[in-house]
Coordinates of C-alpha atoms in Angstrom, one line a residue:
X1 CA 36.8 101.1 88.0
X2 CA 32.9 99.8 86.5
X3 CA 33.9 98.9 82.2
X4 CA 34.5 100.8 80.6
X5 CA 31.7 99.7 77.7
X6 CA 28.8 101.4 79.2
X7 CA 30.3 105.4 79.6
X8 CA 27.0 107.3 81.3
X9 CA 26.7 110.3 80.2
X10 CA 23.5 112.5 80.0
X11 CA 21.2 112.8 77.2
X12 CA 18.4 115.1 78.8
X13 CA 17.6 117.5 81.0
X14 CA 15.1 119.3 82.1
X15 CA 13.0 121.6 84.2
X16 CA 9.8 123.4 84.4
X17 CA 8.6 126.2 87.1
X18 CA 4.8 126.7 87.6
X19 CA 4.1 130.4 88.8
X20 CA 0.7 130.0 88.6
X21 CA -1.0 130.1 92.0
X22 CA -5.0 129.4 90.9
X23 CA -7.4 126.8 91.8
X24 CA -6.9 124.8 88.6
X25 CA -3.1 125.1 89.2
X26 CA -2.3 123.6 91.7
X27 CA -0.3 121.0 90.5
X28 CA 1.1 118.9 93.2
X29 CA 5.0 117.3 93.7
X30 CA 4.3 114.4 91.8
X31 CA 2.9 116.3 88.4
X32 CA 6.1 118.9 88.2
X33 CA 9.2 115.9 88.3
X34 CA 6.6 114.7 85.1
X35 CA 6.9 117.8 83.4
X36 CA 10.1 117.7 84.3
X37 CA 10.7 114.2 82.9
X38 CA 8.8 114.7 79.8
X39 CA 10.9 117.8 79.2
X40 CA 14.3 116.4 79.4
X41 CA 13.1 113.1 77.5
X42 CA 12.2 116.5 74.4
X43 CA 16.0 118.3 75.5
X44 CA 17.2 115.2 73.8
X45 CA 16.8 116.8 69.8
X46 CA 14.5 112.8 69.1
X47 CA 11.6 113.2 67.3
X48 CA 8.4 111.7 69.2
X49 CA 8.5 108.9 68.1
X50 CA 12.4 108.4 69.1
X51 CA 11.4 110.1 72.4
X52 CA 8.9 107.0 73.2
X53 CA 11.3 104.5 72.5
X54 CA 14.0 106.1 74.4
X55 CA 11.1 106.0 77.9
X56 CA 10.5 102.5 76.6
X57 CA 13.3 102.5 78.0
X58 CA 13.3 104.3 81.3
X59 CA 14.9 100.4 83.8
X60 CA 15.4 103.1 86.8
X61 CA 13.9 105.8 88.0
X62 CA 15.7 107.7 91.6
X63 CA 14.0 110.6 93.5
X64 CA 14.2 113.1 96.2
X65 CA 11.6 113.8 98.5
X66 CA 9.9 117.4 98.4
X67 CA 8.7 118.8 101.2
X68 CA 5.5 119.5 100.3
X69 CA 3.9 116.4 99.9
X70 CA 4.5 112.5 100.9
X71 CA 3.5 109.8 99.0
X72 CA 3.4 106.0 100.0
X73 CA 5.4 105.7 96.8
X74 CA 6.2 107.9 94.7
X75 CA 8.7 106.5 92.5
X76 CA 6.3 103.6 91.1
X77 CA 3.7 106.5 90.8
X78 CA 6.0 108.4 88.2
X79 CA 6.5 105.3 86.9
X80 CA 3.2 104.2 86.7
X81 CA 2.5 108.4 84.8
X82 CA 4.8 107.2 82.7
X83 CA 3.9 103.7 81.7
X84 CA 7.3 102.2 82.6
X85 CA 7.8 98.6 84.4
X86 CA 11.4 99.6 85.9
X87 CA 13.7 96.6 88.2
X88 CA 15.7 99.4 90.1
X89 CA 13.0 102.8 92.1
X90 CA 15.5 104.8 94.5
X91 CA 13.2 107.7 97.1
X92 CA 16.7 109.2 98.4
X93 CA 17.1 110.5 102.6
X94 CA 16.3 114.1 103.1
X95 CA 18.5 116.9 102.7
X96 CA 19.4 118.5 99.8
X97 CA 22.7 116.0 98.6
X98 CA 20.4 114.6 97.4
X99 CA 20.4 115.4 93.5
X100 CA 23.8 115.0 93.5
X101 CA 24.0 111.4 95.0
X102 CA 21.0 110.1 92.7
X103 CA 22.8 111.9 89.5
X104 CA 25.7 110.0 90.6
X105 CA 24.1 106.5 91.6
X106 CA 22.3 106.0 88.1
X107 CA 25.8 107.0 87.0
X108 CA 27.0 104.1 88.3
X109 CA 24.0 101.6 87.3
X110 CA 24.7 102.5 83.4
X111 CA 28.3 101.9 83.8
X112 CA 28.6 98.4 85.6
X113 CA 24.7 97.1 83.2
X114 CA 22.5 97.6 85.8
X115 CA 20.0 100.3 84.0
X116 CA 20.0 100.7 80.6
X117 CA 18.0 104.5 80.6
X118 CA 18.0 105.9 84.7
X119 CA 16.8 108.4 85.5
X120 CA 16.6 111.1 88.6
X121 CA 14.7 113.6 88.9
X122 CA 12.6 116.0 92.0
X123 CA 10.4 119.0 92.3
X124 CA 8.3 121.4 95.6
X125 CA 4.4 122.7 94.8
X126 CA 5.3 124.9 98.0
X127 CA 4.3 127.9 97.2
X128 CA 1.2 126.3 95.3
X129 CA 0.9 124.2 99.1
X130 CA 1.3 127.0 100.7
X131 CA -1.8 129.6 98.3
X132 CA -4.3 126.8 98.9
X133 CA -3.9 126.8 103.0
X134 CA -4.8 130.6 102.9
X135 CA -7.6 129.9 101.0
X136 CA -8.9 126.6 102.4
X137 CA -8.5 124.5 99.7
X138 CA -6.6 122.0 101.8
X139 CA -5.6 119.3 100.7
X140 CA -5.5 121.3 97.5
X141 CA -8.6 119.5 94.7
X142 CA -6.4 115.8 93.6
X143 CA -4.0 116.0 94.2
X144 CA -3.0 111.6 96.3
X145 CA -3.2 110.9 99.2
X146 CA -0.7 111.4 101.3
X147 CA 1.6 108.8 103.4
X148 CA -0.7 108.5 106.8
X149 CA 2.6 106.9 108.4
X150 CA 4.4 110.4 107.5
X151 CA 5.7 113.8 108.2
X152 CA 5.5 116.9 105.4
X153 CA 8.9 118.6 105.8
X154 CA 7.6 121.6 104.9
X155 CA 4.6 121.2 108.1
X156 CA 7.7 120.6 109.9
X157 CA 9.2 122.6 112.9
X158 CA 12.8 121.8 115.1
X159 CA 9.5 119.1 116.5
X160 CA 11.0 117.1 112.7
X161 CA 14.6 116.7 114.8
X162 CA 12.9 115.3 118.3
X163 CA 13.8 115.5 121.5
X164 CA 17.8 116.1 121.6
X165 CA 19.6 118.7 124.0
X166 CA 19.6 120.9 120.8
X167 CA 15.8 121.0 121.0
X168 CA 15.9 121.4 124.7
X169 CA 17.5 125.0 123.8
X170 CA 15.5 125.9 120.9
X171 CA 18.6 125.3 118.6
X172 CA 18.6 122.3 116.1
X173 CA 17.0 123.7 113.0
X174 CA 19.4 125.5 109.9
X175 CA 18.1 129.1 110.5
X176 CA 20.1 128.6 113.5
X177 CA 23.1 126.2 112.7
X178 CA 24.4 127.8 109.9
X179 CA 25.0 131.0 112.0
X180 CA 27.1 129.5 114.2
X181 CA 29.3 128.3 111.4
X182 CA 29.2 132.3 109.4
X183 CA 30.0 133.5 112.7
X184 CA 32.4 130.8 113.9
X185 CA 34.2 131.5 110.2
X186 CA 34.3 135.1 110.6
X187 CA 36.2 135.3 113.7
X188 CA 38.4 132.7 112.6
X189 CA 39.0 134.9 109.5
X190 CA 39.9 138.1 111.9
X191 CA 36.7 139.4 110.3
X192 CA 33.6 142.7 111.6
X193 CA 30.5 141.5 112.2
X194 CA 29.7 144.3 110.1
X195 CA 32.5 143.3 107.8
X196 CA 31.3 140.0 107.4
X197 CA 27.2 141.5 106.1
X198 CA 29.0 143.1 103.4
X199 CA 30.4 140.4 102.3
X200 CA 28.0 138.8 102.2
X201 CA 25.4 140.8 100.7
X202 CA 27.9 141.2 97.7
X203 CA 27.9 137.7 96.8
X204 CA 24.0 137.4 97.7
X205 CA 23.2 140.6 95.5
X206 CA 26.3 139.2 92.7
X207 CA 23.6 136.0 92.5
X208 CA 20.8 137.4 92.6
X209 CA 21.5 139.5 88.7
X210 CA 22.5 135.6 88.2
X211 CA 19.4 134.1 89.3
X212 CA 17.1 137.6 87.5
X213 CA 18.2 136.2 84.5
X214 CA 17.6 132.2 84.6
X215 CA 14.7 131.3 83.0
X216 CA 13.2 128.5 85.3
X217 CA 14.6 130.6 88.6
X218 CA 11.6 131.7 90.0
X219 CA 13.4 135.7 90.4
X220 CA 13.6 135.0 86.8
X221 CA 12.9 139.3 85.2
X222 CA 12.6 140.8 88.0
X223 CA 15.5 143.7 89.0
X224 CA 18.1 142.7 90.6
X225 CA 19.1 144.0 93.9
X226 CA 21.9 145.6 95.3
X227 CA 24.0 144.6 98.0
X228 CA 22.8 147.6 100.9
X229 CA 19.6 146.3 100.0
X230 CA 20.6 142.4 100.7
X231 CA 22.4 143.4 103.3
X232 CA 20.5 146.8 105.2
X233 CA 17.9 145.1 107.7
X234 CA 14.9 146.6 106.6
X235 CA 10.9 145.5 107.3
X236 CA 10.9 143.3 104.4
X237 CA 14.2 142.4 105.0
X238 CA 13.9 141.7 108.7
X239 CA 16.6 140.1 110.8
X240 CA 16.3 136.5 111.3
X241 CA 19.2 135.2 113.0
X242 CA 22.3 136.6 113.1
X243 CA 24.5 137.4 111.3
X244 CA 21.6 137.1 108.4
X245 CA 18.8 139.4 107.5
X246 CA 16.2 137.6 105.1
X247 CA 17.5 138.3 102.4
X248 CA 20.8 135.4 103.1
X249 CA 18.4 132.9 103.3
X250 CA 16.8 129.9 101.4
X251 CA 13.7 130.7 99.7
X252 CA 11.9 127.5 99.9
X253 CA 8.2 128.6 98.9
X254 CA 8.2 128.2 95.1
X255 CA 7.1 125.7 92.5
X256 CA 9.7 124.1 90.8
X257 CA 11.6 120.3 89.0
X258 CA 14.2 119.3 87.4
X259 CA 15.2 115.8 85.2
X260 CA 18.5 113.8 84.2
X261 CA 18.3 111.4 81.7
X262 CA 21.3 109.2 81.6
X263 CA 22.4 106.6 79.7
X264 CA 25.6 104.7 78.1
X265 CA 27.5 106.5 74.5
X266 CA 26.6 102.9 73.2
X267 CA 22.5 103.4 73.3
X268 CA 22.9 107.0 73.0
X269 CA 24.3 106.4 69.4
X270 CA 22.8 103.5 68.5
X271 CA 18.9 105.7 69.4
X272 CA 20.1 108.5 67.7
X273 CA 21.1 111.5 70.2
X274 CA 23.7 114.0 69.2
X275 CA 26.4 113.9 70.7
X276 CA 26.5 118.0 70.9
X277 CA 24.0 116.7 73.4
X278 CA 26.5 114.3 76.0
X279 CA 27.8 115.2 78.9
X280 CA 29.5 113.0 80.8
X281 CA 30.1 112.8 84.7
X282 CA 33.3 112.4 85.7
X283 CA 32.6 110.6 89.6
X284 CA 30.7 111.4 92.6
X285 CA 31.8 111.2 96.3
X286 CA 29.8 111.9 99.6
X287 CA 30.3 111.8 103.5
X288 CA 28.4 113.5 106.7
X289 CA 29.4 114.8 109.3
X290 CA 27.5 114.3 112.8
X291 CA 24.1 114.6 113.1
X292 CA 24.7 116.4 115.9
X293 CA 26.1 119.5 115.2
X294 CA 27.6 120.0 118.6
X295 CA 29.4 117.0 117.7
X296 CA 31.3 118.4 115.3
X297 CA 35.2 119.6 115.7
X298 CA 34.7 123.2 115.2
X299 CA 32.5 125.4 113.4
X300 CA 34.5 127.8 110.9
X301 CA 35.6 124.2 108.8
X302 CA 33.1 121.1 107.3
X303 CA 34.9 118.0 106.8
X304 CA 32.8 116.2 104.8
X305 CA 32.7 119.7 102.6
X306 CA 36.4 119.1 102.0
X307 CA 36.4 115.3 101.6
X308 CA 33.4 115.0 99.2
X309 CA 35.0 117.9 97.2
X310 CA 38.6 116.3 97.2
X311 CA 37.7 112.6 96.8
X312 CA 35.1 114.1 93.3
X313 CA 38.0 115.4 92.0
X314 CA 40.1 113.1 92.8
X315 CA 37.7 110.1 92.0
X316 CA 37.0 111.7 88.4
X317 CA 40.8 112.0 87.8
X318 CA 41.1 115.9 86.7
X319 CA 43.1 118.2 89.2
X320 CA 41.5 121.9 90.9
X321 CA 42.8 123.7 88.0
X322 CA 40.5 121.4 84.9
X323 CA 37.9 122.4 87.1
X324 CA 36.2 126.2 84.8
X325 CA 32.6 126.7 86.2
X326 CA 31.1 125.2 89.8
X327 CA 27.6 125.5 91.5
X328 CA 28.0 125.4 94.7
X329 CA 24.6 124.7 96.8
X330 CA 24.0 128.1 99.2
X331 CA 21.1 127.4 101.3
X332 CA 22.7 130.8 103.4
X333 CA 26.2 132.9 102.4
X334 CA 28.1 130.3 104.0
X335 CA 28.6 128.1 102.4
X336 CA 30.0 128.3 98.9
X337 CA 32.1 131.4 101.5
X338 CA 33.3 127.7 103.4
X339 CA 34.0 126.3 99.5
X340 CA 35.6 129.1 97.8
X341 CA 37.7 129.1 100.9
X342 CA 38.4 125.5 100.8
X343 CA 39.5 126.1 97.2
X344 CA 41.3 129.3 97.0
X345 CA 38.4 130.8 95.4
X346 CA 37.3 134.8 94.6
X347 CA 34.1 134.8 96.0
X348 CA 33.4 137.6 94.0
X349 CA 34.4 138.2 90.5
X350 CA 36.7 135.4 89.4
X351 CA 37.0 133.7 86.5
X352 CA 34.9 130.5 86.8
X353 CA 31.4 130.9 88.3
X354 CA 30.3 129.9 92.0
X355 CA 27.0 129.1 91.0
X356 CA 25.1 128.5 88.0
X357 CA 21.1 129.3 89.0
X358 CA 22.1 132.3 91.8
X359 CA 21.2 130.4 94.7
X360 CA 18.8 129.5 97.3
X361 CA 17.5 132.8 97.9
X362 CA 16.9 133.9 95.0
X363 CA 17.1 131.0 92.4
X364 CA 14.4 129.2 95.0
X365 CA 15.1 127.1 96.9
X366 CA 12.6 124.1 95.6
X367 CA 13.3 122.5 98.7
X368 CA 15.4 119.0 98.9
X369 CA 16.4 119.5 95.1
X370 CA 18.3 122.8 94.5
X371 CA 21.2 120.8 92.8
X372 CA 19.0 119.2 90.3
X373 CA 18.8 122.2 88.7
X374 CA 22.3 123.0 89.1
X375 CA 22.6 119.3 87.0
X376 CA 20.7 120.2 84.4
X377 CA 21.7 124.5 83.8
X378 CA 25.6 122.8 83.8
X379 CA 24.7 120.6 81.4
X380 CA 23.4 122.9 79.4
X381 CA 26.1 125.4 79.9
X382 CA 28.9 122.6 79.2
X383 CA 27.1 121.8 76.3
X384 CA 27.4 125.0 74.7
X385 CA 30.9 125.5 74.6
X386 CA 31.1 128.1 77.1
X387 CA 32.8 125.7 79.7
X388 CA 34.3 122.3 79.4
X389 CA 34.2 121.0 83.4
X390 CA 32.4 121.3 86.5
X391 CA 31.7 120.3 89.5
X392 CA 28.8 120.6 91.8
X393 CA 28.5 120.7 95.8
X394 CA 25.4 119.5 97.1
X395 CA 24.3 120.5 101.0
X396 CA 22.5 119.1 103.1
X397 CA 21.3 119.1 106.2
X398 CA 23.2 121.8 108.9
X399 CA 25.9 121.4 107.1
X400 CA 25.4 117.7 107.9
X401 CA 25.1 115.6 104.3
X402 CA 28.4 117.0 101.3
X403 CA 28.1 115.1 98.2
X404 CA 29.9 116.4 94.5
X405 CA 30.1 115.8 91.1
X406 CA 31.5 116.3 88.7
X407 CA 30.5 116.4 85.1
X408 CA 32.0 117.5 81.5
X409 CA 32.1 117.6 78.2
X410 CA 34.1 114.8 77.6
X411 CA 35.0 111.3 78.6
X412 CA 37.1 110.7 81.4
X413 CA 41.0 110.1 80.9
X414 CA 42.7 106.8 79.2
X415 CA 38.8 106.0 78.8
X416 CA 39.1 104.5 82.3
X417 CA 35.8 103.3 84.1
X418 CA 33.3 105.0 85.6
X419 CA 34.5 104.6 89.8
X420 CA 32.0 101.9 91.1
X421 CA 31.4 103.1 94.6
X422 CA 31.5 106.7 96.5
X423 CA 34.2 106.2 97.5
X424 CA 34.0 108.0 101.3
X425 CA 32.8 106.1 104.6
X426 CA 28.7 107.2 104.9
X427 CA 30.0 109.4 108.6
X428 CA 33.7 110.2 108.5
X429 CA 36.0 108.9 111.8
X430 CA 38.9 109.8 113.5
X431 CA 37.4 113.3 113.8
X432 CA 39.1 115.3 117.1
X433 CA 35.7 116.7 118.9
X434 CA 35.5 118.1 122.1
X435 CA 33.9 116.4 124.9
X436 CA 30.0 116.8 125.3
X437 CA 29.0 118.2 128.6
X438 CA 24.6 117.8 128.2
X439 CA 24.9 119.8 131.2
X440 CA 27.2 122.0 131.9
X441 CA 28.1 125.0 135.2
X442 CA 31.1 127.1 135.4
X443 CA 32.9 130.0 134.2
X444 CA 32.9 130.0 130.1
X445 CA 33.5 131.2 126.8
X446 CA 31.8 131.9 124.3
X447 CA 33.0 129.3 121.1
X448 CA 30.0 130.6 118.3
X449 CA 26.0 132.1 119.1
X450 CA 23.3 133.2 117.3
X451 CA 19.7 134.7 118.6
X452 CA 17.0 134.8 117.1
X453 CA 14.4 137.0 116.4
X454 CA 11.0 137.7 116.1
X455 CA 8.4 139.5 113.5
X456 CA 9.2 143.5 114.8
X457 CA 12.4 142.3 114.4
X458 CA 13.0 142.7 118.4
X459 CA 16.1 139.9 119.7
X460 CA 14.4 136.8 121.1
X461 CA 17.0 133.4 121.8
X462 CA 19.7 133.5 122.2
X463 CA 21.8 131.2 121.6
X464 CA 25.5 130.0 122.1
X465 CA 28.1 127.1 122.0
X466 CA 30.3 127.4 124.8
X467 CA 33.7 125.8 125.7
X468 CA 34.4 125.5 130.1
X469 CA 37.4 127.4 130.0
X470 CA 38.7 124.7 133.3
X471 CA 37.8 121.4 131.1
X472 CA 37.6 122.6 127.3
X473 CA 34.2 121.0 127.1
X474 CA 31.5 121.9 125.0
X475 CA 27.8 123.2 126.0
X476 CA 24.9 124.7 124.4
X477 CA 23.7 127.5 126.5
X478 CA 20.8 129.8 125.6
X479 CA 21.4 133.7 127.2
X480 CA 20.4 133.5 130.5
X481 CA 19.7 137.5 131.0
X482 CA 18.6 140.8 129.0
X483 CA 21.9 142.0 128.8
X484 CA 23.4 139.2 127.3
X485 CA 20.8 138.8 125.0
X486 CA 21.4 142.2 123.6
X487 CA 24.9 141.9 122.8
X488 CA 24.9 139.3 120.7
X489 CA 22.3 140.9 118.9
X490 CA 23.9 143.8 118.4
X491 CA 26.5 144.0 114.6
X492 CA 29.0 145.9 116.6
X493 CA 29.9 143.8 119.7
X494 CA 32.3 140.5 119.0
X495 CA 30.7 137.9 121.3
X496 CA 32.9 135.3 119.8
X497 CA 35.7 134.5 123.2
X498 CA 34.1 136.8 125.3
X499 CA 33.8 135.0 128.8
X500 CA 30.8 134.8 131.0
X501 CA 29.4 132.3 133.6
X502 CA 26.9 129.1 132.7
X503 CA 24.5 127.1 135.0
X504 CA 21.9 124.3 134.2
X505 CA 18.6 125.0 135.4
X506 CA 16.2 122.2 135.9
X507 CA 14.1 122.1 133.5
X508 CA 17.7 120.8 131.6
X509 CA 18.5 124.1 129.9
X510 CA 21.8 125.6 129.8
X511 CA 21.5 129.5 130.4
X512 CA 24.5 131.6 129.9
X513 CA 25.8 134.6 131.0
X514 CA 28.0 137.2 129.7
X515 CA 30.4 138.8 132.2
X516 CA 30.0 142.9 131.9
X517 CA 33.2 143.5 133.1
X518 CA 34.5 141.9 129.6
X519 CA 31.5 143.2 127.2
X520 CA 33.0 146.5 128.6

């Protein structure tokens, strides 16, 4: 454990939202981050002069990387704008787990005496980037020169992943992999597709109601959507991949930023920051499942998620029952569903909220930075006295990266020091996974699946994760014929467990066809 004399506290939080798409308001992500940091400084309740003293003490700046734009040195750029010379700067790896990770690490540096004042921040200008692209203002005026050696995630797609067995089958994006988990989790629980879709729609209707009441949400002030609107495919809510229509997918085209300021109790007292502003990080933990989704144990659970939640609660010296609010990452319904299932929480209508923001569809995806907004929102809720202790689960990749952190109105029990390390390994080890075959031929059964749709609402490409009947070996395949594709796309048909035949083509792809007698 770190020293108990340097107890870390969050003393300032800030969010910034830029709804304007005018050229004169085309601010890059770094500008949005500066505005969030300035809001966090003001949030401490200090007078302007003392805020300047606090700002001058900033010796650590950690940043969640934006999808929108690349920078040669983004933490350095922020430091220059803030007129500080931090000893520690860090740009996290891409992933929605980043906000919880850098908040935990910043609290640890404060606790170890390695930092006096730490800033964690992130932001996106994806809405502005899209608007400027439409009117031919690229690069947007007054934006810094991009890093010439790095490609923005926003301009990616499967090309970002590189040449893998997944990309050879045109699969590997979040809109495809999360549906594998949704379908696998649904089948595991014995739900029909229609029951599952109704459940997801009720969940996201509840999330949307929360977001429309949140002043920092992209959808703030809009009429809440009903479960029927969210669950029913329509021209404005077209199917993306089975089983998700558009309104069950993250919405990333936003201009949002957030920041937290972390210091020690001793420094907060010395500066005169009111105790009503203090929120205590209790501990955090994170790990990763396999980067290759086909090398995972199954498609109905996430060992990394379960380990991150467990270890965070243990390292925070609390129990599950001590937590009275949550914010679960929610790029797709499956993430909060699996978290609720693991923690035995009701998915909707529970006494303990599972989102404070309203989810990535309604609050706004903000690229990698969604859970930074969860940190600011939870800090405000804890200060208000509505809750005492909360847990944030930040998820990244394709159910790959998991990091959780607990915040509380009260310090750690017994005056113990902040955990001196993340208790989990980088990747979980010792997991039993099926042997994977890159090229497969033979009788097989569907383990999980999805199907992509085109913009007209017609199914375009089927994706199957299957197992050979004889050996149990796993493979990836596309649909082999139109009949199989139509069955994969049909919300009245359960395809998991259906048998068929897989064969490997010369081009390096596997294709799978469902046995017609099995599908009757």
